[in-house]
Amino acid sequence: MPQWQRRGVGSALMHAVLGAADARDEGLVVLLGHPGYYPRFGFRPAVEQGVTPPVPEWGPRYFMARPLSGWDTSIRGEFAYAEPFRRI
């Protein structure tokens, strides 16, 4: 809700998620989000990492990725959600 925006909560959560993912040696964080917000955290179009969206309409503008220290650049292709998310 707009009255709760611009208080730093979203930024704090994003930094926590990125830090936790990096600590787990995850290679890449992928999201579907607003291109005016997420680049400040290092997100770029996922296609720049060789990862394409599972839904073509998401396109390169909204489907973004941020490589972490464990990223293996040889991993490329269509993104696939884990089974629990595919059932939603």
Short mmCIF file of N, CA and C in Angstrom, two decimals:
data_model
loop_
_atom_site.label_atom_id
_atom_site.label_comp_id
_atom_site.label_asym_id
_atom_site.label_seq_id
_atom_site.Cartn_x
_atom_site.Cartn_y
_atom_site.Cartn_z
N MET A 1 0.84 -1.17 0.00
CA MET A 1 0.00 0.00 0.00
C MET A 1 0.89 1.24 0.00
N PRO A 2 0.49 2.23 -0.77
CA PRO A 2 1.33 3.42 -0.91
C PRO A 2 1.75 4.08 0.40
N GLN A 3 0.91 4.09 1.40
CA GLN A 3 1.28 4.76 2.65
C GLN A 3 2.41 4.05 3.39
N TRP A 4 2.72 2.82 3.01
CA TRP A 4 3.81 2.08 3.66
C TRP A 4 5.07 2.04 2.81
N GLN A 5 5.04 2.67 1.64
CA GLN A 5 6.22 2.68 0.78
C GLN A 5 7.20 3.77 1.20
N ARG A 6 8.42 3.64 0.67
CA ARG A 6 9.50 4.60 0.88
C ARG A 6 9.92 4.73 2.35
N ARG A 7 9.88 3.61 3.05
CA ARG A 7 10.32 3.58 4.44
C ARG A 7 11.54 2.69 4.62
N GLY A 8 12.03 2.11 3.53
CA GLY A 8 13.23 1.29 3.58
C GLY A 8 13.02 -0.18 3.86
N VAL A 9 11.76 -0.60 4.07
CA VAL A 9 11.49 -1.99 4.38
C VAL A 9 11.81 -2.89 3.19
N GLY A 10 11.36 -2.50 2.00
CA GLY A 10 11.64 -3.30 0.81
C GLY A 10 13.12 -3.44 0.54
N SER A 11 13.86 -2.36 0.69
CA SER A 11 15.32 -2.42 0.49
C SER A 11 15.98 -3.33 1.52
N ALA A 12 15.54 -3.23 2.78
CA ALA A 12 16.11 -4.08 3.82
C ALA A 12 15.83 -5.56 3.53
N LEU A 13 14.61 -5.86 3.09
CA LEU A 13 14.27 -7.24 2.76
C LEU A 13 15.08 -7.74 1.57
N MET A 14 15.25 -6.90 0.56
CA MET A 14 16.01 -7.32 -0.62
C MET A 14 17.47 -7.59 -0.25
N HIS A 15 18.06 -6.73 0.57
CA HIS A 15 19.44 -6.96 1.00
C HIS A 15 19.55 -8.24 1.82
N ALA A 16 18.55 -8.51 2.66
CA ALA A 16 18.57 -9.74 3.46
C ALA A 16 18.47 -10.97 2.57
N VAL A 17 17.58 -10.93 1.58
CA VAL A 17 17.42 -12.07 0.66
C VAL A 17 18.70 -12.31 -0.13
N LEU A 18 19.27 -11.24 -0.66
CA LEU A 18 20.49 -11.39 -1.46
C LEU A 18 21.64 -11.91 -0.60
N GLY A 19 21.77 -11.40 0.62
CA GLY A 19 22.82 -11.88 1.52
C GLY A 19 22.64 -13.34 1.89
N ALA A 20 21.40 -13.73 2.19
CA ALA A 20 21.13 -15.12 2.54
C ALA A 20 21.38 -16.04 1.35
N ALA A 21 20.95 -15.64 0.17
CA ALA A 21 21.16 -16.46 -1.02
C ALA A 21 22.65 -16.62 -1.31
N ASP A 22 23.40 -15.55 -1.16
CA ASP A 22 24.85 -15.62 -1.40
C ASP A 22 25.51 -16.52 -0.35
N ALA A 23 25.07 -16.43 0.91
CA ALA A 23 25.63 -17.27 1.97
C ALA A 23 25.34 -18.75 1.72
N ARG A 24 24.23 -19.05 1.05
CA ARG A 24 23.88 -20.44 0.71
C ARG A 24 24.56 -20.89 -0.57
N ASP A 25 25.39 -20.03 -1.14
CA ASP A 25 26.11 -20.31 -2.38
C ASP A 25 25.18 -20.50 -3.57
N GLU A 26 24.03 -19.82 -3.52
CA GLU A 26 23.14 -19.81 -4.68
C GLU A 26 23.85 -19.02 -5.77
N GLY A 27 23.58 -19.33 -7.00
CA GLY A 27 24.27 -18.65 -8.08
C GLY A 27 23.56 -17.44 -8.63
N LEU A 28 22.24 -17.46 -8.55
CA LEU A 28 21.47 -16.43 -9.23
C LEU A 28 20.14 -16.23 -8.51
N VAL A 29 19.74 -14.99 -8.39
CA VAL A 29 18.40 -14.67 -7.88
C VAL A 29 17.62 -14.13 -9.07
N VAL A 30 16.47 -14.71 -9.32
CA VAL A 30 15.64 -14.34 -10.47
C VAL A 30 14.30 -13.84 -9.93
N LEU A 31 13.77 -12.80 -10.56
CA LEU A 31 12.47 -12.28 -10.14
C LEU A 31 11.73 -11.65 -11.30
N LEU A 32 10.47 -11.48 -11.08
CA LEU A 32 9.59 -10.78 -12.01
C LEU A 32 9.22 -9.50 -11.29
N GLY A 33 9.70 -8.37 -11.77
CA GLY A 33 9.48 -7.13 -11.03
C GLY A 33 9.60 -5.88 -11.87
N HIS A 34 9.43 -4.77 -11.20
CA HIS A 34 9.42 -3.45 -11.85
C HIS A 34 10.83 -3.03 -12.25
N PRO A 35 11.03 -2.73 -13.54
CA PRO A 35 12.37 -2.36 -14.01
C PRO A 35 12.87 -1.02 -13.48
N GLY A 36 12.00 -0.25 -12.87
CA GLY A 36 12.44 1.01 -12.27
C GLY A 36 12.92 0.86 -10.84
N TYR A 37 12.67 -0.30 -10.23
CA TYR A 37 13.03 -0.51 -8.83
C TYR A 37 14.21 -1.45 -8.63
N TYR A 38 14.17 -2.61 -9.23
CA TYR A 38 15.14 -3.66 -8.92
C TYR A 38 16.56 -3.46 -9.45
N PRO A 39 16.78 -2.69 -10.49
CA PRO A 39 18.18 -2.48 -10.92
C PRO A 39 19.06 -1.85 -9.83
N ARG A 40 18.50 -1.14 -8.89
CA ARG A 40 19.31 -0.56 -7.81
C ARG A 40 19.97 -1.63 -6.94
N PHE A 41 19.47 -2.86 -7.04
CA PHE A 41 20.04 -3.98 -6.29
C PHE A 41 20.91 -4.87 -7.18
N GLY A 42 21.19 -4.41 -8.38
CA GLY A 42 22.04 -5.16 -9.29
C GLY A 42 21.31 -6.08 -10.25
N PHE A 43 19.98 -6.00 -10.27
CA PHE A 43 19.21 -6.83 -11.20
C PHE A 43 19.25 -6.23 -12.60
N ARG A 44 19.39 -7.13 -13.58
CA ARG A 44 19.40 -6.76 -14.98
C ARG A 44 18.48 -7.74 -15.70
N PRO A 45 18.13 -7.46 -16.94
CA PRO A 45 17.33 -8.46 -17.67
C PRO A 45 18.01 -9.83 -17.62
N ALA A 46 17.23 -10.85 -17.26
CA ALA A 46 17.79 -12.19 -17.11
C ALA A 46 18.42 -12.72 -18.39
N VAL A 47 17.92 -12.26 -19.53
CA VAL A 47 18.49 -12.72 -20.80
C VAL A 47 19.96 -12.36 -20.92
N GLU A 48 20.40 -11.31 -20.20
CA GLU A 48 21.83 -10.95 -20.21
C GLU A 48 22.67 -12.04 -19.56
N GLN A 49 22.07 -12.86 -18.71
CA GLN A 49 22.75 -13.99 -18.08
C GLN A 49 22.48 -15.29 -18.83
N GLY A 50 21.73 -15.19 -19.93
CA GLY A 50 21.40 -16.38 -20.71
C GLY A 50 20.19 -17.14 -20.18
N VAL A 51 19.40 -16.48 -19.33
CA VAL A 51 18.23 -17.12 -18.72
C VAL A 51 16.98 -16.48 -19.31
N THR A 52 16.11 -17.30 -19.86
CA THR A 52 14.88 -16.79 -20.48
C THR A 52 13.68 -17.09 -19.59
N PRO A 53 12.64 -16.27 -19.68
CA PRO A 53 11.47 -16.47 -18.82
C PRO A 53 10.64 -17.67 -19.25
N PRO A 54 9.97 -18.32 -18.29
CA PRO A 54 9.11 -19.45 -18.63
C PRO A 54 7.82 -19.00 -19.32
N VAL A 55 7.50 -17.72 -19.19
CA VAL A 55 6.33 -17.13 -19.84
C VAL A 55 6.86 -16.03 -20.76
N PRO A 56 6.86 -16.23 -22.07
CA PRO A 56 7.46 -15.27 -22.99
C PRO A 56 6.94 -13.84 -22.84
N GLU A 57 5.68 -13.68 -22.44
CA GLU A 57 5.11 -12.34 -22.31
C GLU A 57 5.80 -11.52 -21.21
N TRP A 58 6.48 -12.18 -20.29
CA TRP A 58 7.21 -11.44 -19.26
C TRP A 58 8.35 -10.66 -19.87
N GLY A 59 8.89 -11.17 -20.95
CA GLY A 59 9.92 -10.48 -21.70
C GLY A 59 11.14 -10.08 -20.88
N PRO A 60 12.10 -9.50 -21.54
CA PRO A 60 13.34 -9.14 -20.86
C PRO A 60 13.20 -7.94 -19.93
N ARG A 61 12.18 -7.16 -20.10
CA ARG A 61 12.06 -5.96 -19.27
C ARG A 61 11.71 -6.27 -17.81
N TYR A 62 10.81 -7.21 -17.58
CA TYR A 62 10.31 -7.49 -16.23
C TYR A 62 10.93 -8.73 -15.59
N PHE A 63 11.46 -9.62 -16.40
CA PHE A 63 12.07 -10.85 -15.89
C PHE A 63 13.56 -10.58 -15.71
N MET A 64 13.98 -10.42 -14.45
CA MET A 64 15.34 -9.96 -14.16
C MET A 64 16.10 -10.95 -13.30
N ALA A 65 17.41 -10.83 -13.33
CA ALA A 65 18.27 -11.71 -12.55
C ALA A 65 19.46 -10.93 -11.99
N ARG A 66 19.96 -11.43 -10.89
CA ARG A 66 21.17 -10.87 -10.30
C ARG A 66 22.11 -12.02 -9.96
N PRO A 67 23.25 -12.06 -10.63
CA PRO A 67 24.22 -13.12 -10.32
C PRO A 67 24.86 -12.89 -8.95
N LEU A 68 25.14 -13.98 -8.27
CA LEU A 68 25.83 -13.93 -6.98
C LEU A 68 27.20 -14.57 -7.14
N SER A 69 27.95 -14.64 -6.06
CA SER A 69 29.34 -15.14 -6.17
C SER A 69 29.40 -16.59 -6.66
N GLY A 70 28.35 -17.38 -6.46
CA GLY A 70 28.36 -18.76 -6.90
C GLY A 70 27.85 -18.98 -8.32
N TRP A 71 27.65 -17.91 -9.07
CA TRP A 71 27.08 -18.03 -10.42
C TRP A 71 28.04 -18.76 -11.35
N ASP A 72 27.51 -19.73 -12.05
CA ASP A 72 28.25 -20.48 -13.07
C ASP A 72 27.73 -20.00 -14.42
N THR A 73 28.56 -19.29 -15.15
CA THR A 73 28.13 -18.67 -16.42
C THR A 73 27.78 -19.68 -17.50
N SER A 74 28.10 -20.96 -17.28
CA SER A 74 27.74 -21.96 -18.29
C SER A 74 26.27 -22.39 -18.17
N ILE A 75 25.62 -22.02 -17.07
CA ILE A 75 24.21 -22.37 -16.88
C ILE A 75 23.36 -21.37 -17.65
N ARG A 76 22.61 -21.88 -18.62
CA ARG A 76 21.81 -21.03 -19.48
C ARG A 76 20.53 -21.76 -19.83
N GLY A 77 19.54 -21.03 -20.30
CA GLY A 77 18.32 -21.67 -20.75
C GLY A 77 17.08 -21.08 -20.11
N GLU A 78 15.97 -21.78 -20.28
CA GLU A 78 14.70 -21.31 -19.75
C GLU A 78 14.63 -21.55 -18.24
N PHE A 79 14.20 -20.53 -17.53
CA PHE A 79 14.03 -20.62 -16.08
C PHE A 79 12.88 -21.57 -15.76
N ALA A 80 13.05 -22.39 -14.74
CA ALA A 80 12.00 -23.30 -14.30
C ALA A 80 11.80 -23.12 -12.80
N TYR A 81 10.55 -22.89 -12.42
CA TYR A 81 10.23 -22.78 -11.00
C TYR A 81 10.28 -24.15 -10.34
N ALA A 82 10.58 -24.18 -9.05
CA ALA A 82 10.54 -25.43 -8.28
C ALA A 82 9.11 -25.94 -8.26
N GLU A 83 8.96 -27.23 -8.10
CA GLU A 83 7.65 -27.88 -8.17
C GLU A 83 6.56 -27.21 -7.34
N PRO A 84 6.80 -26.85 -6.09
CA PRO A 84 5.71 -26.23 -5.32
C PRO A 84 5.17 -24.95 -5.96
N PHE A 85 6.03 -24.19 -6.60
CA PHE A 85 5.58 -22.96 -7.25
C PHE A 85 4.83 -23.23 -8.55
N ARG A 86 5.17 -24.31 -9.22
CA ARG A 86 4.47 -24.64 -10.47
C ARG A 86 3.03 -25.04 -10.23
N ARG A 87 2.74 -25.51 -9.00
CA ARG A 87 1.37 -25.93 -8.68
C ARG A 87 0.46 -24.76 -8.33
N ILE A 88 1.02 -23.59 -8.15
CA ILE A 88 0.22 -22.41 -7.76
C ILE A 88 -0.54 -21.88 -8.97
#
